[in-house]
PDB file of C-alpha atoms in Angstrom:
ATOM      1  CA  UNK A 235      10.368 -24.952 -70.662  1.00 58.00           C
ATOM      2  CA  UNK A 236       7.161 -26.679 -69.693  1.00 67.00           C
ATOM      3  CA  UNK A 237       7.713 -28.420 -66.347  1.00 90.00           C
ATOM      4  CA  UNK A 238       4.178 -28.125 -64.243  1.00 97.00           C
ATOM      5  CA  UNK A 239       1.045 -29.075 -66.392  1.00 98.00           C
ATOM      6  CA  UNK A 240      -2.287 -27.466 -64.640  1.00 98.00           C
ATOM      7  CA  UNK A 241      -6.061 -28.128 -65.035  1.00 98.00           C
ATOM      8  CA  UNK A 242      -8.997 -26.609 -64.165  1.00 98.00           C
ATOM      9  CA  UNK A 243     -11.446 -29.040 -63.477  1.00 98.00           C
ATOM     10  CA  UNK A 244     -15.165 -27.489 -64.350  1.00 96.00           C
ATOM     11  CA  UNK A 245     -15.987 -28.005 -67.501  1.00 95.00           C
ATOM     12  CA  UNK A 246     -12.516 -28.882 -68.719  1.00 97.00           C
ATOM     13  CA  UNK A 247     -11.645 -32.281 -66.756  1.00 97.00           C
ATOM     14  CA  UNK A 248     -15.311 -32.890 -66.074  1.00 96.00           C
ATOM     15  CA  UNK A 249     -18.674 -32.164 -68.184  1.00 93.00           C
ATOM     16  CA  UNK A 250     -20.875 -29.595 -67.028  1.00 94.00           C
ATOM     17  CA  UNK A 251     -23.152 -30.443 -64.456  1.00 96.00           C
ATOM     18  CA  UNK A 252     -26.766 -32.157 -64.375  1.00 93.00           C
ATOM     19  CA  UNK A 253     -27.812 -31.620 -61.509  1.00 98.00           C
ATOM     20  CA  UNK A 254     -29.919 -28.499 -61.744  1.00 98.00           C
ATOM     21  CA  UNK A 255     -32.768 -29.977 -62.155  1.00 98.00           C
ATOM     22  CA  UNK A 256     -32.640 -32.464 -59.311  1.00 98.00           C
ATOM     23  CA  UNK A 257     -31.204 -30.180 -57.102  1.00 98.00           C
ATOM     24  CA  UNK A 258     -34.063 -27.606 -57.464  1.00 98.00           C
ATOM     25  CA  UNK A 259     -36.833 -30.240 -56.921  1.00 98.00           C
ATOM     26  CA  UNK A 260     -35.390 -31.259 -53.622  1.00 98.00           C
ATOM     27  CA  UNK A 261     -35.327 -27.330 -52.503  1.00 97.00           C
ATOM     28  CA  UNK A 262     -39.004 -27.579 -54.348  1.00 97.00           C
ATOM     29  CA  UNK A 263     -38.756 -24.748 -56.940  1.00 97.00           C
ATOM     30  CA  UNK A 264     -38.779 -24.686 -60.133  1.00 97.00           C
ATOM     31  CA  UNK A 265     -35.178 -25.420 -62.412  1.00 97.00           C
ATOM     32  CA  UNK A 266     -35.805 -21.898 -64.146  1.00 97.00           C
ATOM     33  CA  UNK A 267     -35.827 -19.706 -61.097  1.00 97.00           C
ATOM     34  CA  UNK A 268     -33.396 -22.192 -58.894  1.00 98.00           C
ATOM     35  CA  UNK A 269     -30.160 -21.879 -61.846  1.00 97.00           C
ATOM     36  CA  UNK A 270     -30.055 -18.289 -62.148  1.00 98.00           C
ATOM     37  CA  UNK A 271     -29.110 -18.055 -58.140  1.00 98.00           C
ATOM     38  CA  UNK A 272     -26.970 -21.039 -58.352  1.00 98.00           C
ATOM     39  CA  UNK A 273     -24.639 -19.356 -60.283  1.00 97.00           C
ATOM     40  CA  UNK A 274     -25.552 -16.037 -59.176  1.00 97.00           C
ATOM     41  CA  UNK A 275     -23.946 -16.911 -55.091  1.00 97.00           C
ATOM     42  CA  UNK A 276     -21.797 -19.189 -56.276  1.00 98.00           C
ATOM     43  CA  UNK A 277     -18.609 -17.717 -55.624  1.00 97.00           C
ATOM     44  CA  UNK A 278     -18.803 -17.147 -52.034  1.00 97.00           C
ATOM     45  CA  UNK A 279     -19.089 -20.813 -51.818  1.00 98.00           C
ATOM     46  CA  UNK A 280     -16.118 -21.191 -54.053  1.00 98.00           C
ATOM     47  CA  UNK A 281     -14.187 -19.074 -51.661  1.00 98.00           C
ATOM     48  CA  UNK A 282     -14.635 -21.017 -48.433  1.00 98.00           C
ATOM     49  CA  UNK A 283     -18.233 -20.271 -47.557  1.00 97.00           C
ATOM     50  CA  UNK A 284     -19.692 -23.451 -46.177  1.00 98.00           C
ATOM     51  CA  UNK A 285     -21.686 -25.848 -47.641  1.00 98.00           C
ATOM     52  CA  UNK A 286     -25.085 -24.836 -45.009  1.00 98.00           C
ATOM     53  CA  UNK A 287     -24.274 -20.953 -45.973  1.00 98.00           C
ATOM     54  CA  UNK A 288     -24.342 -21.638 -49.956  1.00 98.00           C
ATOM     55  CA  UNK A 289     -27.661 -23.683 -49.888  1.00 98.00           C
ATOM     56  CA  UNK A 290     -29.025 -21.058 -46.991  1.00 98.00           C
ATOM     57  CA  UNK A 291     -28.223 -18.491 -49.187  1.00 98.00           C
ATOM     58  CA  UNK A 292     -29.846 -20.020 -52.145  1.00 98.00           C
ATOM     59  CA  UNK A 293     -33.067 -21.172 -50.078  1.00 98.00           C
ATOM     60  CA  UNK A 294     -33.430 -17.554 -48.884  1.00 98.00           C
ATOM     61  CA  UNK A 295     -33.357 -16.051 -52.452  1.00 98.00           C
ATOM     62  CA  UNK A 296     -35.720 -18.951 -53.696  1.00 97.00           C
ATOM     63  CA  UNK A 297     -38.381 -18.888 -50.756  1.00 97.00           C
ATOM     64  CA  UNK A 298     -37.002 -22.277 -49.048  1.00 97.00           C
ATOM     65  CA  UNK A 299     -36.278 -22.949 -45.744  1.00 97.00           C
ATOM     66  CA  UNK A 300     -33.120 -25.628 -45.698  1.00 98.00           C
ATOM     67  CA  UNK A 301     -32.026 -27.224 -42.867  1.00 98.00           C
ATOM     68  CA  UNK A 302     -28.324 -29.000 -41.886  1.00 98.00           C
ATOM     69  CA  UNK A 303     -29.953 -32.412 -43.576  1.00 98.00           C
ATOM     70  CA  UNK A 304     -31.236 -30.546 -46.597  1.00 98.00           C
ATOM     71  CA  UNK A 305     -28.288 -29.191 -47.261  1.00 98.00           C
ATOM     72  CA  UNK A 306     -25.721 -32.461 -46.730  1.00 98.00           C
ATOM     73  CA  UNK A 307     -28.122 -33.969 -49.697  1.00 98.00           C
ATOM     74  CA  UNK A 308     -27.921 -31.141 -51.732  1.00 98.00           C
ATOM     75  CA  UNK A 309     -24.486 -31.248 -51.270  1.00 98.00           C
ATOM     76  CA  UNK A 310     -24.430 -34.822 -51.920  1.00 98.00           C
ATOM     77  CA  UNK A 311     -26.210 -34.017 -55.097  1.00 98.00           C
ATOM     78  CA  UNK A 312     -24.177 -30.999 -55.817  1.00 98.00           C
ATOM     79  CA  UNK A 313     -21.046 -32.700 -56.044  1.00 98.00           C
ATOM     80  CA  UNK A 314     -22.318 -36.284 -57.966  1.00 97.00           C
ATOM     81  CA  UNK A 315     -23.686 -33.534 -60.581  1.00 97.00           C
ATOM     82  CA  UNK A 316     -19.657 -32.639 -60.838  1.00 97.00           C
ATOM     83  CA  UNK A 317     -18.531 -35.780 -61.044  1.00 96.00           C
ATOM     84  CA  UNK A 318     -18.649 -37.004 -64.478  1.00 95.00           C
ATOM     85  CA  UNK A 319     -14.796 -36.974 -65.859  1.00 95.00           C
ATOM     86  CA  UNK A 320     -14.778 -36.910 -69.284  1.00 95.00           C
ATOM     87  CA  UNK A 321     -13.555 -39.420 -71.239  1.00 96.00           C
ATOM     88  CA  UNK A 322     -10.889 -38.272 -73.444  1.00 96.00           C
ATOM     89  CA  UNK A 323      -9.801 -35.679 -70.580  1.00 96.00           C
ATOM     90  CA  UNK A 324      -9.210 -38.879 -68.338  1.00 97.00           C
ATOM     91  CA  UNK A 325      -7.097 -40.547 -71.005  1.00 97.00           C
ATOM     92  CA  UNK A 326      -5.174 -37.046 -71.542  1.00 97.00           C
ATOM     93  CA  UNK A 327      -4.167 -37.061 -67.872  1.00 97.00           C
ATOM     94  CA  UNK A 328      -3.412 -40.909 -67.787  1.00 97.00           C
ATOM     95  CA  UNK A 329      -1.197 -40.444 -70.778  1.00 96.00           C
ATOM     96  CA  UNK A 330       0.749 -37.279 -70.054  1.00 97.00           C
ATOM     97  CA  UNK A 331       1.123 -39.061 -66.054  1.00 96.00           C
ATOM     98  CA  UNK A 332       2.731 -41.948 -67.491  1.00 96.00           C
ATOM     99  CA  UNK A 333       4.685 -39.954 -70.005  1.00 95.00           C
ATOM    100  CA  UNK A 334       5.755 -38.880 -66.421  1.00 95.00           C
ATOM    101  CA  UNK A 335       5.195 -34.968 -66.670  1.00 96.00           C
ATOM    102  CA  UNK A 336       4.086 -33.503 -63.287  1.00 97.00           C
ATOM    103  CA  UNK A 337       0.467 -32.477 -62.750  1.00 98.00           C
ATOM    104  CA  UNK A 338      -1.489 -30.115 -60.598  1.00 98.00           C
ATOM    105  CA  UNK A 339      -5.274 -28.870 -60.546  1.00 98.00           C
ATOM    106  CA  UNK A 340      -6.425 -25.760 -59.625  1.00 98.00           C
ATOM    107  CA  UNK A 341     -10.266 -25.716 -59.084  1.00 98.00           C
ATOM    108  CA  UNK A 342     -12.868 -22.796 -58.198  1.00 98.00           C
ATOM    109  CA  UNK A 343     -14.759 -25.558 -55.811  1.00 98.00           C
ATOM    110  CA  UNK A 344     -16.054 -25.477 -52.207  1.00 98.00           C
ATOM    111  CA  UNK A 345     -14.344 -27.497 -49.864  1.00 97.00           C
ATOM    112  CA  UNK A 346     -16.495 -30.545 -49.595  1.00 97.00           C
ATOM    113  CA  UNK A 347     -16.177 -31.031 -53.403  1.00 97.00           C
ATOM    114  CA  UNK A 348     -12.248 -31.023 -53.167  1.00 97.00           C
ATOM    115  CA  UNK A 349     -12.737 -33.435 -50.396  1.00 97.00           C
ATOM    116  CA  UNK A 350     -14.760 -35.718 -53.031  1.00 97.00           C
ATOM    117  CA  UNK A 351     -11.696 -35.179 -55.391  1.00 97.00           C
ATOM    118  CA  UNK A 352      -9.362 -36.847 -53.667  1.00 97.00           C
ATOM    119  CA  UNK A 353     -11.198 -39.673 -52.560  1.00 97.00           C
ATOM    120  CA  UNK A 354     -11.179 -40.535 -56.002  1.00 97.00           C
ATOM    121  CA  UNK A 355      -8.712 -43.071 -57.843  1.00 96.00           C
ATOM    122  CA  UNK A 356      -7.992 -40.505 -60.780  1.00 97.00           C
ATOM    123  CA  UNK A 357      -7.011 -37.790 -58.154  1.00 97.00           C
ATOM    124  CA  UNK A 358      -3.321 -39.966 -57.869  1.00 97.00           C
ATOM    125  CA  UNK A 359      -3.036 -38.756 -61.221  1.00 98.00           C
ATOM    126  CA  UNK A 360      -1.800 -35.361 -59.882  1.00 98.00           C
ATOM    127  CA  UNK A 361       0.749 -34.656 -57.934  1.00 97.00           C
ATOM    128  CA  UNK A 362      -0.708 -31.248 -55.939  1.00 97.00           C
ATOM    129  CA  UNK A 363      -4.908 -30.386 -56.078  1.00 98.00           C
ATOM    130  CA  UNK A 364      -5.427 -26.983 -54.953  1.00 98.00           C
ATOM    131  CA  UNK A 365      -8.853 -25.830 -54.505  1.00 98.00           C
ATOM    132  CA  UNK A 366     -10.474 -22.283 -53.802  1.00 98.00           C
ATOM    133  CA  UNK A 367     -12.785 -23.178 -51.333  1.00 98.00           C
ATOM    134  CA  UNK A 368      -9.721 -24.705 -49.093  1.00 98.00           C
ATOM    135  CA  UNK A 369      -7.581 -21.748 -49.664  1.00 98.00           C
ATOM    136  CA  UNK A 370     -10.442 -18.718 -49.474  1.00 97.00           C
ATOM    137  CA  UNK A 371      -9.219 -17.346 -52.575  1.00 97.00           C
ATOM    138  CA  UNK A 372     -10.335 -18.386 -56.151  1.00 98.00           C
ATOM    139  CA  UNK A 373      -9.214 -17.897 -60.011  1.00 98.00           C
ATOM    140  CA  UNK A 374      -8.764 -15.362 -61.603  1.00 98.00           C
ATOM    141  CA  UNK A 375      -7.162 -13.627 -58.387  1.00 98.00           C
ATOM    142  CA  UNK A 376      -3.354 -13.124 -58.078  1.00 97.00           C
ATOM    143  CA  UNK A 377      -2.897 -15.012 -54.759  1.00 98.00           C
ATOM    144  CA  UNK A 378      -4.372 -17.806 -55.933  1.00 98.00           C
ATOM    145  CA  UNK A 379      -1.565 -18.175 -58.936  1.00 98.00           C
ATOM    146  CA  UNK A 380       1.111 -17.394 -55.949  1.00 98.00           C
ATOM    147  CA  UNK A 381      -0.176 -20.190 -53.760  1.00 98.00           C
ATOM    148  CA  UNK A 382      -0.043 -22.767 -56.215  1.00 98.00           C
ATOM    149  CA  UNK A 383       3.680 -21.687 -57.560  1.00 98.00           C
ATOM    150  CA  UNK A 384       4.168 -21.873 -54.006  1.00 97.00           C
ATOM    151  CA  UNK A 385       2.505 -25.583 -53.713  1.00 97.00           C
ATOM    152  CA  UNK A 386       4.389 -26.719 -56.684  1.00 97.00           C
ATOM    153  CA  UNK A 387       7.463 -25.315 -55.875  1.00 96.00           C
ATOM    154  CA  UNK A 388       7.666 -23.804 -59.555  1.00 97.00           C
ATOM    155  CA  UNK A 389       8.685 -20.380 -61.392  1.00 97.00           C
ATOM    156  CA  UNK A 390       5.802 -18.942 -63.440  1.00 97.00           C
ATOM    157  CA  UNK A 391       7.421 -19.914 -66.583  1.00 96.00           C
ATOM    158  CA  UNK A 392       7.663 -23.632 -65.727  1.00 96.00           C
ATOM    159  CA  UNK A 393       3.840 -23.955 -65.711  1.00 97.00           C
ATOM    160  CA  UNK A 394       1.515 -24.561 -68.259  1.00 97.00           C
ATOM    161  CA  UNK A 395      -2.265 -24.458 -67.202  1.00 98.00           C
ATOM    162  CA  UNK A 396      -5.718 -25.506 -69.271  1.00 98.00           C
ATOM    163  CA  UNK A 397      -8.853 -23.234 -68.024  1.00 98.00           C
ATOM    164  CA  UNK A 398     -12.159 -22.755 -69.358  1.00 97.00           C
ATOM    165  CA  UNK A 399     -12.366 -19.322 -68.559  1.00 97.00           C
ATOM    166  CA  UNK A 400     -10.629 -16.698 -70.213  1.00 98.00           C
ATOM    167  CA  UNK A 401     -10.729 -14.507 -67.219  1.00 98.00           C
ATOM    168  CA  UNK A 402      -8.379 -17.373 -65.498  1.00 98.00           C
ATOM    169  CA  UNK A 403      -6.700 -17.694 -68.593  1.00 98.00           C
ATOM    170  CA  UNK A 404      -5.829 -13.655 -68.270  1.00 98.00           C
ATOM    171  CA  UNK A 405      -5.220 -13.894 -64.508  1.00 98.00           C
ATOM    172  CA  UNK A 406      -2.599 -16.816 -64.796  1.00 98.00           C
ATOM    173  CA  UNK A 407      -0.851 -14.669 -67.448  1.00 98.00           C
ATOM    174  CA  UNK A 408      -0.615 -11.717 -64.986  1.00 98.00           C
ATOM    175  CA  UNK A 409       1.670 -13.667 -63.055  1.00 98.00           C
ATOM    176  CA  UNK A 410       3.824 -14.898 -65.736  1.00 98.00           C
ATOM    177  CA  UNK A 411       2.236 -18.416 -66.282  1.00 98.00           C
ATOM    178  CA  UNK A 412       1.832 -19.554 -69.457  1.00 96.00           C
ATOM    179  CA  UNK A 413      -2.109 -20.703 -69.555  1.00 97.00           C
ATOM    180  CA  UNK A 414      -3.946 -21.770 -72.862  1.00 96.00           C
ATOM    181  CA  UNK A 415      -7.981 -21.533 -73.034  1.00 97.00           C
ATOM    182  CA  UNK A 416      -9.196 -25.222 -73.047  1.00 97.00           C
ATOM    183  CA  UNK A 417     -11.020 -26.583 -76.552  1.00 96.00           C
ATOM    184  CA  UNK A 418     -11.153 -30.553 -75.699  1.00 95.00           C
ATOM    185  CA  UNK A 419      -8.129 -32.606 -74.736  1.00 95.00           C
ATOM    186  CA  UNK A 420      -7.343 -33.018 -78.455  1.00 94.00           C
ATOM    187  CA  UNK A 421      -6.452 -29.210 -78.455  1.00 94.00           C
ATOM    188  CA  UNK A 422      -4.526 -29.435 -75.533  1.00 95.00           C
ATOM    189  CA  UNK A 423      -2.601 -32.534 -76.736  1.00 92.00           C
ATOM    190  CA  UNK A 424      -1.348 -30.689 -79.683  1.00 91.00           C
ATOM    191  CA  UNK A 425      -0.485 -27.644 -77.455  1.00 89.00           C
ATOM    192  CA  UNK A 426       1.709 -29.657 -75.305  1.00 89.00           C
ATOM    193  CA  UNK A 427       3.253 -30.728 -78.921  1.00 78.00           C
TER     194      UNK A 427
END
């Protein structure tokens, strides 16, 4: 029994991002040698680190000094390069939310970009958000499956959740939630049957 539907948002809810490029010309490097440490200190961010600590970290690893302004607009940039919801992913959730099934995300996102989240009209859509950077724990750890079952008020098996990443995928499983790795909203439809 399927009660709780759950989405990741990166990369399943939302294209990948595009703004690399712009984001390493306002720290003044080059895009080839500003991704690789993007990614590389991401998670810390993910897992509550601030906004000024990520884009320190980065600057330090990349040769650039950033200060508090630098790193509100790279922020600023940061999360408008997350923003793009795709399409048929929007129409999934409006569908299944007037089909009335309850929905929750779970995102590995620093706080400021949850913040952005629910600012935004689609964000009514679900019913809990829970994001990493809030909580100081991210996908595909344990606690982070126990705090939303806790949010949602839900057993394991009354969940269904849509991730990306097959190391989520795995870690929701550990904890008896039934997860599915996400191929397009089509995909997903037809799991929900």
């Amino acid at each position: 029994m399927t009660h709780w539907i759950v989405f990741d948002y990166g990369e399943v809810l939302c294209t990948r991002t595009t703004a690399l490029p712009k984001l390493a010309a306002t720290m003044g490097v080059a895009p080839e040698e500003f991704e690789p440490v993007y990614w590389g200190v991401r998670e810390a961010y993910d897992r509550g680190s601030s906004d000024l600590a990520y884009w320190t970290s980065i600057g330090d690893r990349v040769g650039a000094r950033v200060t508090e302004a630098m790193s509100e607009e790279l922020t600023a940039i940061d999360v408008a390069g997350w923003s793009n919801l795709a399409p048929s992913s929007l129409e999934l959730l409006e569908g299944l939310a007037e089909a009335g099934a309850p929905l929750a995300l779970l995102s590995n996102a620093p706080a400021s970009f949850g913040r952005w989240v629910r600012e935004q009209e689609w964000a009514k859509l679900f019913r809990i958000t829970l994001f990493s950077g809030d909580v100081k724990c991210a996908k595909p750890d344990e606690e982070i499956f126990r705090l939303l079952l806790e949010k949602l008020g839900a057993q394991p098996e009354e969940c269904l959740f849509f991730d990306d990443r097959e190391s989520n995928v795995e870690g929701a499983r550990a904890v008896g939630i039934r997860a599915a790795l996400w191929d397009g909203a089509e995909a997903a439809r037809a799991a929900l049957g």
